[in-house]
Structure formats: structure tokens, C-alpha cells
Amino acid sequence: MEGMVAAAEVAADLAGAVIRPLFRSALLVEAKGDASPVTEADRAAERAIRDHLARTLPDHGVIGEEYGPDRPDAEWVWVLDPIDGTRAFITGRPLFGTLIGLFHRGRPVLGLIDQPATGERWIGVEGRPTAFRGPLGGMVGCRPCPDVAQAELSCTSPDMFPPGQDEGFQALRTAARRTTWGGDCYAYGLMALGLVDIVVEAAMKPWDWGALVPVLEGAGGRVTDHAGRPLTLESPGDVLAVGDPALLPACIALLSA
């Protein structure tokens, strides 16, 4: 596993070298089929990661947001989101990140969250404590918070839960102490530092959550779907993350409202 961690770190370094010069610069923005923004930074960063993995671990598969799957049925599969939070990136907010996850036989076993602008990096490996480094400080460890009423809830956007399909989310939001919008993958990193208690999202793709599972679970948290089931490549895209596993039953009950 050490060689794979090293490969992930080099891949993140290469992606960051592409992304940083383009951050807060004039970018050519297009619209994807799903109308989300995409920039030359997304594509160039994913190419840099893929090229490195192809040289270093040629037997591994890759699933990436920008360039799709390559041998997705391999025993080891990398799942990549070169810029998670593109809207934050193109508006100059350092709430985006590069996500590099590794699945073994369909299960996430390694995850890396990298924030190229702030120099922060989280590394999670199944069965190990999560590691964090960065100039802004912080200590790894999800904080105890067994009561939803005392919990800080985060969600990237209320648009994830359209009217008529948001009853469960609104019930959880009402029960929580406070809700913060935005953050994308950065919110999960903050949960691993004990600053956020619950993240609830929907319409997530494997590259949106694959790297997050080992990071959060190595910090003491849990990541499931809205019904409490483990996430897999076949999961429908609803994600529930809690810093304190004691929150999980109450969150599931509220989301099922």
C-alpha cells in the first residue's frame, strides 16, 4: 500500500502544479452535458494524474470525471475528480479540492483530498489513522457530537434536494444546530478536523465520494448512503457523512421522513 500512497501523493502534486497557475485567472469555461462548469484546469489536471498512474501502476484501472473509465473492472481502480468544486474554483474561492481515491475490488481503501491553493492535504488508508498536513493548522479527529441538535450540518447546495423531494433533508436541517452551504469536498476535510459534524448530499458520483470514505473513517467518522448502507460503485449517489457514528441512527431516521 505504501507504493500506492506515494503514487497518489505524486499525482496530487502534479495536479496541483497544473491547477495553481490557473486559480483566479481568466479561464475559458464551457458547459458540460449536465450544465456544470468545466475549465481547462479540470482536464489538464486529470490528464496529469492519469499519465502518472499509467506509468507507475499500468495494471490499474481508472475512472475519472473528465475522461471516463479505463479498465473499470480491474482489481485496483483509481477514481479521480481533478477539481471537486469547480464553481468555487472559477469564482476564486479556495473551497475546491483534488480527490484521488483507490478502490480494491469495488471497495474504497485509499483516499486523498488535496487543496492546491492552501497547501492542505488529507490522506486516508483503510485500517489506519488519517494523516493531515497544511500551513493553516488543525488536528485530525472527528469530534464527539451524539446529539443532532448540537450538530453543525454542511451541504454543498440546497439544489441537490429539489422541492417535493427534500422532506427528509429539511427535517434533518431543522433538527441540526446550524446549516452551512458550500464547501464541496473541503467540508469533509473539515469534518476530519473536528469542525463539521454532518454532511448530507445527493446526486453524487463515485469520483465525488470515493476518496472521502477512507479519509473520514480514518478520522473516526462514518460515510454511508442515506439509509446507512456502505457506498459502492453502484450506489445511487446519496451520501451521509457523520463525524460521530452515534449520530448515524438519528440522521437516517430524519432523512427517511
mmCIF file with all atom_site columns, N, CA and C in Angstrom, residues 108 209 213 217 222-241 248 252 255:
data_model
loop_
_atom_site.group_PDB
_atom_site.id
_atom_site.type_symbol
_atom_site.label_atom_id
_atom_site.label_alt_id
_atom_site.label_comp_id
_atom_site.label_asym_id
_atom_site.label_entity_id
_atom_site.label_seq_id
_atom_site.pdbx_PDB_ins_code
_atom_site.Cartn_x
_atom_site.Cartn_y
_atom_site.Cartn_z
_atom_site.occupancy
_atom_site.B_iso_or_equiv
_atom_site.pdbx_formal_charge
_atom_site.auth_seq_id
_atom_site.auth_comp_id
_atom_site.auth_asym_id
_atom_site.auth_atom_id
_atom_site.pdbx_PDB_model_num
ATOM 1  N N  . PRO A 1 108 ? -13.604 1.298  -1.451 1.00 0.00 ? 108 PRO A N  1
ATOM 2  C CA . PRO A 1 108 ? -12.607 2.369  -1.308 1.00 0.00 ? 108 PRO A CA 1
ATOM 3  C C  . PRO A 1 108 ? -11.636 2.071  -0.173 1.00 0.00 ? 108 PRO A C  1
ATOM 4  N N  . TRP A 1 209 ? -17.198 10.995 -4.036 1.00 0.00 ? 209 TRP A N  1
ATOM 5  C CA . TRP A 1 209 ? -17.129 10.492 -2.670 1.00 0.00 ? 209 TRP A CA 1
ATOM 6  C C  . TRP A 1 209 ? -16.059 9.421  -2.446 1.00 0.00 ? 209 TRP A C  1
ATOM 7  N N  . VAL A 1 213 ? -14.265 8.496  1.780  1.00 0.00 ? 213 VAL A N  1
ATOM 8  C CA . VAL A 1 213 ? -14.571 7.431  2.742  1.00 0.00 ? 213 VAL A CA 1
ATOM 9  C C  . VAL A 1 213 ? -13.355 7.069  3.592  1.00 0.00 ? 213 VAL A C  1
ATOM 10 N N  . GLU A 1 217 ? -13.311 7.916  7.640  1.00 0.00 ? 217 GLU A N  1
ATOM 11 C CA . GLU A 1 217 ? -13.352 6.768  8.536  1.00 0.00 ? 217 GLU A CA 1
ATOM 12 C C  . GLU A 1 217 ? -12.031 6.613  9.291  1.00 0.00 ? 217 GLU A C  1
ATOM 13 N N  . ARG A 1 222 ? -18.037 8.230  9.854  1.00 0.00 ? 222 ARG A N  1
ATOM 14 C CA . ARG A 1 222 ? -18.692 7.215  9.027  1.00 0.00 ? 222 ARG A CA 1
ATOM 15 C C  . ARG A 1 222 ? -19.247 7.879  7.785  1.00 0.00 ? 222 ARG A C  1
ATOM 16 N N  . VAL A 1 223 ? -19.237 7.135  6.667  1.00 0.00 ? 223 VAL A N  1
ATOM 17 C CA . VAL A 1 223 ? -19.814 7.606  5.408  1.00 0.00 ? 223 VAL A CA 1
ATOM 18 C C  . VAL A 1 223 ? -20.677 6.483  4.855  1.00 0.00 ? 223 VAL A C  1
ATOM 19 N N  . THR A 1 224 ? -21.959 6.781  4.601  1.00 0.00 ? 224 THR A N  1
ATOM 20 C CA . THR A 1 224 ? -22.909 5.785  4.089  1.00 0.00 ? 224 THR A CA 1
ATOM 21 C C  . THR A 1 224 ? -23.823 6.465  3.076  1.00 0.00 ? 224 THR A C  1
ATOM 22 N N  . ASP A 1 225 ? -24.790 5.706  2.567  1.00 0.00 ? 225 ASP A N  1
ATOM 23 C CA . ASP A 1 225 ? -25.870 6.349  1.835  1.00 0.00 ? 225 ASP A CA 1
ATOM 24 C C  . ASP A 1 225 ? -26.909 6.829  2.848  1.00 0.00 ? 225 ASP A C  1
ATOM 25 N N  . HIS A 1 226 ? -28.010 7.395  2.391  1.00 0.00 ? 226 HIS A N  1
ATOM 26 C CA . HIS A 1 226 ? -28.990 7.978  3.309  1.00 0.00 ? 226 HIS A CA 1
ATOM 27 C C  . HIS A 1 226 ? -29.710 6.939  4.152  1.00 0.00 ? 226 HIS A C  1
ATOM 28 N N  . ALA A 1 227 ? -29.594 5.668  3.769  1.00 0.00 ? 227 ALA A N  1
ATOM 29 C CA . ALA A 1 227 ? -30.207 4.593  4.542  1.00 0.00 ? 227 ALA A CA 1
ATOM 30 C C  . ALA A 1 227 ? -29.208 3.887  5.449  1.00 0.00 ? 227 ALA A C  1
ATOM 31 N N  . GLY A 1 228 ? -27.976 4.370  5.465  1.00 0.00 ? 228 GLY A N  1
ATOM 32 C CA . GLY A 1 228 ? -26.962 3.767  6.318  1.00 0.00 ? 228 GLY A CA 1
ATOM 33 C C  . GLY A 1 228 ? -26.193 2.630  5.688  1.00 0.00 ? 228 GLY A C  1
ATOM 34 N N  . ARG A 1 229 ? -26.363 2.415  4.386  1.00 0.00 ? 229 ARG A N  1
ATOM 35 C CA . ARG A 1 229 ? -25.663 1.325  3.708  1.00 0.00 ? 229 ARG A CA 1
ATOM 36 C C  . ARG A 1 229 ? -24.279 1.788  3.239  1.00 0.00 ? 229 ARG A C  1
ATOM 37 N N  . PRO A 1 230 ? -23.300 0.883  3.192  1.00 0.00 ? 230 PRO A N  1
ATOM 38 C CA . PRO A 1 230 ? -21.984 1.243  2.665  1.00 0.00 ? 230 PRO A CA 1
ATOM 39 C C  . PRO A 1 230 ? -22.092 1.718  1.220  1.00 0.00 ? 230 PRO A C  1
ATOM 40 N N  . LEU A 1 231 ? -21.264 2.673  0.854  1.00 0.00 ? 231 LEU A N  1
ATOM 41 C CA . LEU A 1 231 ? -21.243 3.172  -0.516 1.00 0.00 ? 231 LEU A CA 1
ATOM 42 C C  . LEU A 1 231 ? -20.458 2.217  -1.411 1.00 0.00 ? 231 LEU A C  1
ATOM 43 N N  . THR A 1 232 ? -20.980 1.996  -2.616 1.00 0.00 ? 232 THR A N  1
ATOM 44 C CA . THR A 1 232 ? -20.302 1.186  -3.620 1.00 0.00 ? 232 THR A CA 1
ATOM 45 C C  . THR A 1 232 ? -20.365 1.922  -4.955 1.00 0.00 ? 232 THR A C  1
ATOM 46 N N  . LEU A 1 233 ? -19.695 1.379  -5.948 1.00 0.00 ? 233 LEU A N  1
ATOM 47 C CA . LEU A 1 233 ? -19.730 1.995  -7.279 1.00 0.00 ? 233 LEU A CA 1
ATOM 48 C C  . LEU A 1 233 ? -21.132 1.960  -7.870 1.00 0.00 ? 233 LEU A C  1
ATOM 49 N N  . GLU A 1 234 ? -22.001 1.129  -7.334 1.00 0.00 ? 234 GLU A N  1
ATOM 50 C CA . GLU A 1 234 ? -23.381 1.046  -7.818 1.00 0.00 ? 234 GLU A CA 1
ATOM 51 C C  . GLU A 1 234 ? -24.346 1.876  -6.974 1.00 0.00 ? 234 GLU A C  1
ATOM 52 N N  . SER A 1 235 ? -23.878 2.566  -5.964 1.00 0.00 ? 235 SER A N  1
ATOM 53 C CA . SER A 1 235 ? -24.761 3.360  -5.103 1.00 0.00 ? 235 SER A CA 1
ATOM 54 C C  . SER A 1 235 ? -25.430 4.467  -5.907 1.00 0.00 ? 235 SER A C  1
ATOM 55 N N  . PRO A 1 236 ? -26.656 4.862  -5.529 1.00 0.00 ? 236 PRO A N  1
ATOM 56 C CA . PRO A 1 236 ? -27.405 5.838  -6.318 1.00 0.00 ? 236 PRO A CA 1
ATOM 57 C C  . PRO A 1 236 ? -26.907 7.269  -6.217 1.00 0.00 ? 236 PRO A C  1
ATOM 58 N N  . GLY A 1 237 ? -26.037 7.565  -5.267 1.00 0.00 ? 237 GLY A N  1
ATOM 59 C CA . GLY A 1 237 ? -25.465 8.910  -5.218 1.00 0.00 ? 237 GLY A CA 1
ATOM 60 C C  . GLY A 1 237 ? -25.842 9.736  -4.013 1.00 0.00 ? 237 GLY A C  1
ATOM 61 N N  . ASP A 1 238 ? -26.650 9.193  -3.090 1.00 0.00 ? 238 ASP A N  1
ATOM 62 C CA . ASP A 1 238 ? -26.961 9.938  -1.874 1.00 0.00 ? 238 ASP A CA 1
ATOM 63 C C  . ASP A 1 238 ? -25.921 9.600  -0.814 1.00 0.00 ? 238 ASP A C  1
ATOM 64 N N  . VAL A 1 239 ? -25.359 10.640 -0.182 1.00 0.00 ? 239 VAL A N  1
ATOM 65 C CA . VAL A 1 239 ? -24.241 10.480 0.742  1.00 0.00 ? 239 VAL A CA 1
ATOM 66 C C  . VAL A 1 239 ? -24.579 11.123 2.082  1.00 0.00 ? 239 VAL A C  1
ATOM 67 N N  . LEU A 1 240 ? -24.315 10.381 3.147  1.00 0.00 ? 240 LEU A N  1
ATOM 68 C CA . LEU A 1 240 ? -24.454 10.868 4.510  1.00 0.00 ? 240 LEU A CA 1
ATOM 69 C C  . LEU A 1 240 ? -23.130 10.623 5.217  1.00 0.00 ? 240 LEU A C  1
ATOM 70 N N  . ALA A 1 241 ? -22.515 11.680 5.706  1.00 0.00 ? 241 ALA A N  1
ATOM 71 C CA . ALA A 1 241 ? -21.269 11.567 6.468  1.00 0.00 ? 241 ALA A CA 1
ATOM 72 C C  . ALA A 1 241 ? -21.490 12.154 7.850  1.00 0.00 ? 241 ALA A C  1
ATOM 73 N N  . LEU A 1 248 ? -25.472 8.616  13.500 1.00 0.00 ? 248 LEU A N  1
ATOM 74 C CA . LEU A 1 248 ? -25.982 7.945  12.302 1.00 0.00 ? 248 LEU A CA 1
ATOM 75 C C  . LEU A 1 248 ? -27.449 7.521  12.417 1.00 0.00 ? 248 LEU A C  1
ATOM 76 N N  . ILE A 1 252 ? -30.376 8.999  9.864  1.00 0.00 ? 252 ILE A N  1
ATOM 77 C CA . ILE A 1 252 ? -31.082 8.113  8.956  1.00 0.00 ? 252 ILE A CA 1
ATOM 78 C C  . ILE A 1 252 ? -32.584 8.225  9.175  1.00 0.00 ? 252 ILE A C  1
ATOM 79 N N  . LEU A 1 255 ? -33.811 11.538 7.701  1.00 0.00 ? 255 LEU A N  1
ATOM 80 C CA . LEU A 1 255 ? -33.775 11.543 6.234  1.00 0.00 ? 255 LEU A CA 1
ATOM 81 C C  . LEU A 1 255 ? -34.867 10.670 5.631  1.00 0.00 ? 255 LEU A C  1
#
